mmCIF file of C-alpha atoms in Angstrom:
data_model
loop_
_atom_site.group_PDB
_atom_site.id
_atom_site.type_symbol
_atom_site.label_atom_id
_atom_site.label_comp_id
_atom_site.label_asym_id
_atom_site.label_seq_id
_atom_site.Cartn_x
_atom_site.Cartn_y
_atom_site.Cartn_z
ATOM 1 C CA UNK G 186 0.000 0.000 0.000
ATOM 2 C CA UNK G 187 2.679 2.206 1.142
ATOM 3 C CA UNK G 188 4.366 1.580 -1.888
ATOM 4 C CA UNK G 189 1.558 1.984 -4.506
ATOM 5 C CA UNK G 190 1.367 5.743 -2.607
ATOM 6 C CA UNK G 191 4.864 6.173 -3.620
ATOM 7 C CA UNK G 192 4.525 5.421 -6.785
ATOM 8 C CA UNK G 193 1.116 7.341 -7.524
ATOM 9 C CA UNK G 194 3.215 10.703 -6.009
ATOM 10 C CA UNK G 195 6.239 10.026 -8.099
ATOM 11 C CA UNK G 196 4.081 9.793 -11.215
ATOM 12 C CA UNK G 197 2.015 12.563 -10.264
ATOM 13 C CA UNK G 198 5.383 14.708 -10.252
ATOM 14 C CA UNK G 199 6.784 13.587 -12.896
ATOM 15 C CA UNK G 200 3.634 14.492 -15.229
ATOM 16 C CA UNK G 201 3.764 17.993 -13.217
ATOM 17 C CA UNK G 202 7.016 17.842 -14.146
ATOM 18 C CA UNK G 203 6.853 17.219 -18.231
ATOM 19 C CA UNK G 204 4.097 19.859 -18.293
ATOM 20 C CA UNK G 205 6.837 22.839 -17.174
ATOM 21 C CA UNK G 206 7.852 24.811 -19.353
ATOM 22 C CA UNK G 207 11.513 25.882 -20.052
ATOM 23 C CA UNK G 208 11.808 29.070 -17.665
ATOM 24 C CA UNK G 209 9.962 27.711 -14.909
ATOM 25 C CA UNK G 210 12.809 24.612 -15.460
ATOM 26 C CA UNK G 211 15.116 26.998 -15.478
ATOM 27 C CA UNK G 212 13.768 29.052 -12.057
ATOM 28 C CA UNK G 213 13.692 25.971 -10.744
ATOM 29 C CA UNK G 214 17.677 24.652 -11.644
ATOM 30 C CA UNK G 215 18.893 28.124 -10.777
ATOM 31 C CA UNK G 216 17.216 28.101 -7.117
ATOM 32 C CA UNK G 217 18.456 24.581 -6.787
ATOM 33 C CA UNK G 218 22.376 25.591 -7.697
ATOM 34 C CA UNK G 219 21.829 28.690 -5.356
ATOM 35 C CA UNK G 220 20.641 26.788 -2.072
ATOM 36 C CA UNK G 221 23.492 24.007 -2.768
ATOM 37 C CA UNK G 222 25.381 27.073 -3.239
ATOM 38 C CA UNK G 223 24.661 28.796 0.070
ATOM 39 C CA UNK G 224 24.997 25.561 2.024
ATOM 40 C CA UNK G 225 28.304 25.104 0.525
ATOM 41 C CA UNK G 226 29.098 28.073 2.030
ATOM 42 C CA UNK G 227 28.577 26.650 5.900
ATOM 43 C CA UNK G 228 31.451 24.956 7.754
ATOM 44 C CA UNK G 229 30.927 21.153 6.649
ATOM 45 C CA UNK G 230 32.799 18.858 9.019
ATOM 46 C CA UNK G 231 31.336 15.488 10.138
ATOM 47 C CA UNK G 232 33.355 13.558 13.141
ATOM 48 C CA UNK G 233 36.071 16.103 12.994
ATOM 49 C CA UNK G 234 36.256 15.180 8.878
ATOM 50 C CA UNK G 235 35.827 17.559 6.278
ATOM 51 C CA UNK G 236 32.833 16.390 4.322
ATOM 52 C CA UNK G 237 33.260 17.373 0.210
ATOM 53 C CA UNK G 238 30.999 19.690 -1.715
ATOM 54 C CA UNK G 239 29.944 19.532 -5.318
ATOM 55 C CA UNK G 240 30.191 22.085 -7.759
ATOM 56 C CA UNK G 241 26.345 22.594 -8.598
ATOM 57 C CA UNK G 242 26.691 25.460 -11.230
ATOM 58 C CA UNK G 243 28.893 22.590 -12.998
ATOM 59 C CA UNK G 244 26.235 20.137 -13.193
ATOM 60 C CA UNK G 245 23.350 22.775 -14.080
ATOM 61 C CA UNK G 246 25.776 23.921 -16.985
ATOM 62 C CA UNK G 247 26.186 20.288 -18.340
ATOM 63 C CA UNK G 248 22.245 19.861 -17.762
ATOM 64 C CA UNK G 249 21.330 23.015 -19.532
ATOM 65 C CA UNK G 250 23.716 22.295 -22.491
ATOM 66 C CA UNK G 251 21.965 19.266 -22.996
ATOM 67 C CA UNK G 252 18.969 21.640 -24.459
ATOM 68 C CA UNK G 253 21.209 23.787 -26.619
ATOM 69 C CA UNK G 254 22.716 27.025 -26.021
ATOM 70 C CA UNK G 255 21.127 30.072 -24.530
ATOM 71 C CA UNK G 256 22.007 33.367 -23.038
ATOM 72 C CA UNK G 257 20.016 33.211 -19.765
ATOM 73 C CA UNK G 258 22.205 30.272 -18.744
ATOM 74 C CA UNK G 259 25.062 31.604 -19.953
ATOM 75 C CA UNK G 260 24.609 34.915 -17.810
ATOM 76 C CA UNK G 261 23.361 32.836 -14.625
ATOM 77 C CA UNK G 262 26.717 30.380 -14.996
ATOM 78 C CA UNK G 263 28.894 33.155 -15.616
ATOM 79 C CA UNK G 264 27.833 34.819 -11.850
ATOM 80 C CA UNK G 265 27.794 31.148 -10.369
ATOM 81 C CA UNK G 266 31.483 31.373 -11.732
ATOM 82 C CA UNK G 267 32.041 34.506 -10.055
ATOM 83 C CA UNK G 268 30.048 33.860 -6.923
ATOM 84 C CA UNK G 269 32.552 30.340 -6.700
ATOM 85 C CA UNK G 270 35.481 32.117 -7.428
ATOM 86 C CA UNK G 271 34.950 34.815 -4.505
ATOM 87 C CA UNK G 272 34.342 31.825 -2.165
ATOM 88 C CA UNK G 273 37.286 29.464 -3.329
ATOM 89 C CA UNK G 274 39.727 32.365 -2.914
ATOM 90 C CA UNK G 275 40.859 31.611 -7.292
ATOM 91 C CA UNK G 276 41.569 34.123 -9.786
ATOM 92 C CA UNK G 277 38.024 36.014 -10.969
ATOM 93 C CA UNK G 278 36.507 34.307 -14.058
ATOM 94 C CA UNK G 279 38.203 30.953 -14.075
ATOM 95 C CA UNK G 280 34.994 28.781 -12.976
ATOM 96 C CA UNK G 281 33.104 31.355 -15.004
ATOM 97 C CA UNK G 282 34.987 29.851 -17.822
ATOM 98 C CA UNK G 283 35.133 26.461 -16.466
ATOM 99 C CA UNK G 284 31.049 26.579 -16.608
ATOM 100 C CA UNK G 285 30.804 28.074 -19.869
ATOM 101 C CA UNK G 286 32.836 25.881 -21.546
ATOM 102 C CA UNK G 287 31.181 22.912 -19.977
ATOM 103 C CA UNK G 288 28.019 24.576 -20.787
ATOM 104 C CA UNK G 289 29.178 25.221 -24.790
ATOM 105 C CA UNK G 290 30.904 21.084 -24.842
ATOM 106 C CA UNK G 291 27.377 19.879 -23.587
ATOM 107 C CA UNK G 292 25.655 21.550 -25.613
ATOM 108 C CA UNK G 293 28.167 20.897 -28.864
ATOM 109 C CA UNK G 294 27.946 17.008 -27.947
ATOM 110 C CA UNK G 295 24.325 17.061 -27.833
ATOM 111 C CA UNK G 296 23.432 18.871 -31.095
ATOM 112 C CA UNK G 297 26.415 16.827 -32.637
ATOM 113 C CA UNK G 298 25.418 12.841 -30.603
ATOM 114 C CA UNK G 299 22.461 13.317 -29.184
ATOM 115 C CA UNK G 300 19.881 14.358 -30.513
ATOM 116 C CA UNK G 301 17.051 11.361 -29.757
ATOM 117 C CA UNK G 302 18.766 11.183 -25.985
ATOM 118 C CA UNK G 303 20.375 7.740 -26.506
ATOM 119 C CA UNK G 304 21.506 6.569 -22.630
ATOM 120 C CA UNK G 305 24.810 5.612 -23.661
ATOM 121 C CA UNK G 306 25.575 9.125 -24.487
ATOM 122 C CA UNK G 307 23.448 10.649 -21.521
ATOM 123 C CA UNK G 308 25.762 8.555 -19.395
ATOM 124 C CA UNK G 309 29.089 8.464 -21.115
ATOM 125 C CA UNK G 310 29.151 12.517 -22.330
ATOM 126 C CA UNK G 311 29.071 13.827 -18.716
ATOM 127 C CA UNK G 312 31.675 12.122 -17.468
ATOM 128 C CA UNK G 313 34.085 13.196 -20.309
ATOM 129 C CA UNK G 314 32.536 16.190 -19.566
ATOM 130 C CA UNK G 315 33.411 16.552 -15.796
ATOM 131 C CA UNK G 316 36.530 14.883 -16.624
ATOM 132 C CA UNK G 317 37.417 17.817 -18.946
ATOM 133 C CA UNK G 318 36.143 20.213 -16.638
ATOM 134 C CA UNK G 319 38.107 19.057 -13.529
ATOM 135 C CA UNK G 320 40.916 19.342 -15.666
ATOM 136 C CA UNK G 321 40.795 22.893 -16.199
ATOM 137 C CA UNK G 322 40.039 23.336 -12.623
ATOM 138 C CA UNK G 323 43.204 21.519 -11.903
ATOM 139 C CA UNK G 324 45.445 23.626 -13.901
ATOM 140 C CA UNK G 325 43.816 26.585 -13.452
ATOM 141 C CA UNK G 326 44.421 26.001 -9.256
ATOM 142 C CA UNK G 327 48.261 24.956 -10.139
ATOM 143 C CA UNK G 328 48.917 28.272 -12.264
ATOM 144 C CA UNK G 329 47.324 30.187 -9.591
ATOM 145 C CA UNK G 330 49.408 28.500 -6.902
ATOM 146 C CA UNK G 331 52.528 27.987 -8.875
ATOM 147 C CA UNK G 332 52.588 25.068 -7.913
ATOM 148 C CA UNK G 333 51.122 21.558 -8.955
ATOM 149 C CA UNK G 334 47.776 20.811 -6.738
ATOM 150 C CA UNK G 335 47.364 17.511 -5.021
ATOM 151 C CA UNK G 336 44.528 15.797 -7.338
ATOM 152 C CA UNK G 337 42.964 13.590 -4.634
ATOM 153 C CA UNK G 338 40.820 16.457 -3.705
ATOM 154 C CA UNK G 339 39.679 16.946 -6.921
ATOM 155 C CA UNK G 340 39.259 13.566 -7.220
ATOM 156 C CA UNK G 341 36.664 13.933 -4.411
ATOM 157 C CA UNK G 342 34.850 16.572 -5.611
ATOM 158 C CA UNK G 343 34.841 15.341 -8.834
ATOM 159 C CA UNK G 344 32.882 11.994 -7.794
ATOM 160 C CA UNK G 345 30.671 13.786 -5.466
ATOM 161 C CA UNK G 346 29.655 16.105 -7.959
ATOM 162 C CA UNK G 347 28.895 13.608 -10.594
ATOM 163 C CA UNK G 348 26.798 11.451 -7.832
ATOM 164 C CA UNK G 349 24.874 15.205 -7.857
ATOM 165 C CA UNK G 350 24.493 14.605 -11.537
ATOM 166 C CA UNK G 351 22.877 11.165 -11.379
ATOM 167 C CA UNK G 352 20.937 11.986 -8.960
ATOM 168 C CA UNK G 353 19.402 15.800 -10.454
ATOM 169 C CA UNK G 354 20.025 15.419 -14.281
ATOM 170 C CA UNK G 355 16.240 15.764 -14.787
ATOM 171 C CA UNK G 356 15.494 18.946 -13.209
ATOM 172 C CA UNK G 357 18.434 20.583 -15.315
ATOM 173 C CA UNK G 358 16.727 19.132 -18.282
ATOM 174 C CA UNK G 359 15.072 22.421 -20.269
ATOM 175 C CA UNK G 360 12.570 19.716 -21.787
ATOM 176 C CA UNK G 361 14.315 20.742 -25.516
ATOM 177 C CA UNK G 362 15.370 18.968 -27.836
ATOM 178 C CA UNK G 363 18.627 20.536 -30.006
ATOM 179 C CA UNK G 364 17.402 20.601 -33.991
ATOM 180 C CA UNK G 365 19.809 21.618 -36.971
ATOM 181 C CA UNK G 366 21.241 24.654 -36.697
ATOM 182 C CA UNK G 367 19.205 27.315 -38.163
ATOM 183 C CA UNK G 368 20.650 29.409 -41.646
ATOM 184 C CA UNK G 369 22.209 27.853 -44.575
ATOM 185 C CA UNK G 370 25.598 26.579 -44.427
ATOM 186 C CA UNK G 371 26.880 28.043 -47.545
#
């Protein structure tokens, strides 16, 4: 019984859910990102361990590229960027960059791959994509430091932040699907 409830709500949301348009999508992803944001911000230890903390703006910029480019998420990533570079002490702009690149890959692979979202790309994409992403995060921290950065850490975060990604992929989903590119090609 208890289970038949549970299912009845989760379909219930999940028709609320395909009827949303775009922007309210979008509201929604950006409030998410913010209050994961904000927590982020708190002291985070657990038994005297430091507990890691995922980089939301990343997954909301591999979520919305999924749907194709756009300037609103552009413009919301780029102050994510700047609100994560203020509060990880780095160099102004680099996880601006880092999440419009990721945003502009996404978004590449999907009008280029995936176009009929085939699971094998859904699943295989994002981690290159993080992959790629943590990379430039990695050098951009050495440069910075001049020095090379341990990469366990980012190791960490890295995992963590793609277990945010399995787990919210749908609500960064703009419910679009990427056509041809508009114009003629000649």
């Amino acid at each position: 019984m208890a289970r038949r409830r549970k299912s009845e709500r989760l379909s219930a949301i999940s028709g609320i859910w395909a009827e949303t348009g775009p922007t309210s999508r979008f509201l929604i992803g950006t409030l998410i990102v913010a209050a994961i944001g904000l927590i982020g911000l708190t002291p985070k230890t657990l038994f005297d361990t430091e507990l890691v903390w995922p980089y939301a703006s990343l997954v909301a910029a591999i979520g919305w590229g999924r749907s194709g480019l756009g300037f609103r998420p552009m413009v919301v990533l780029v102050v994510f960027g700047l609100a994560q570079d203020v509060s990880a002490y780095a160099p102004l702009g680099c996880f601006g960059f880092i999440n419009l690149a990721a945003f502009g890959a996404s978004s590449l692979i999907a009008r280029s791959f995936d176009r009929e979202r085939n699971p094998l790309i859904s699943t295989v994409a994002p981690v290159v994509l993080y992959a790629v992403s943590f990379v430039l995060v990695w050098l951009f921290a050495s440069f910075s430091g001049n020095h090379l950065v341990q990469l366990s850490p980012l190791v960490n975060v890295f995992v963590v932040t793609y277990l945010l990604h399995i787990l919210t992929a749908p609500v960064f989903d703009l419910g679009r699907r990427v056509g041809p590119l508009a114009g003629s090609m000649s």
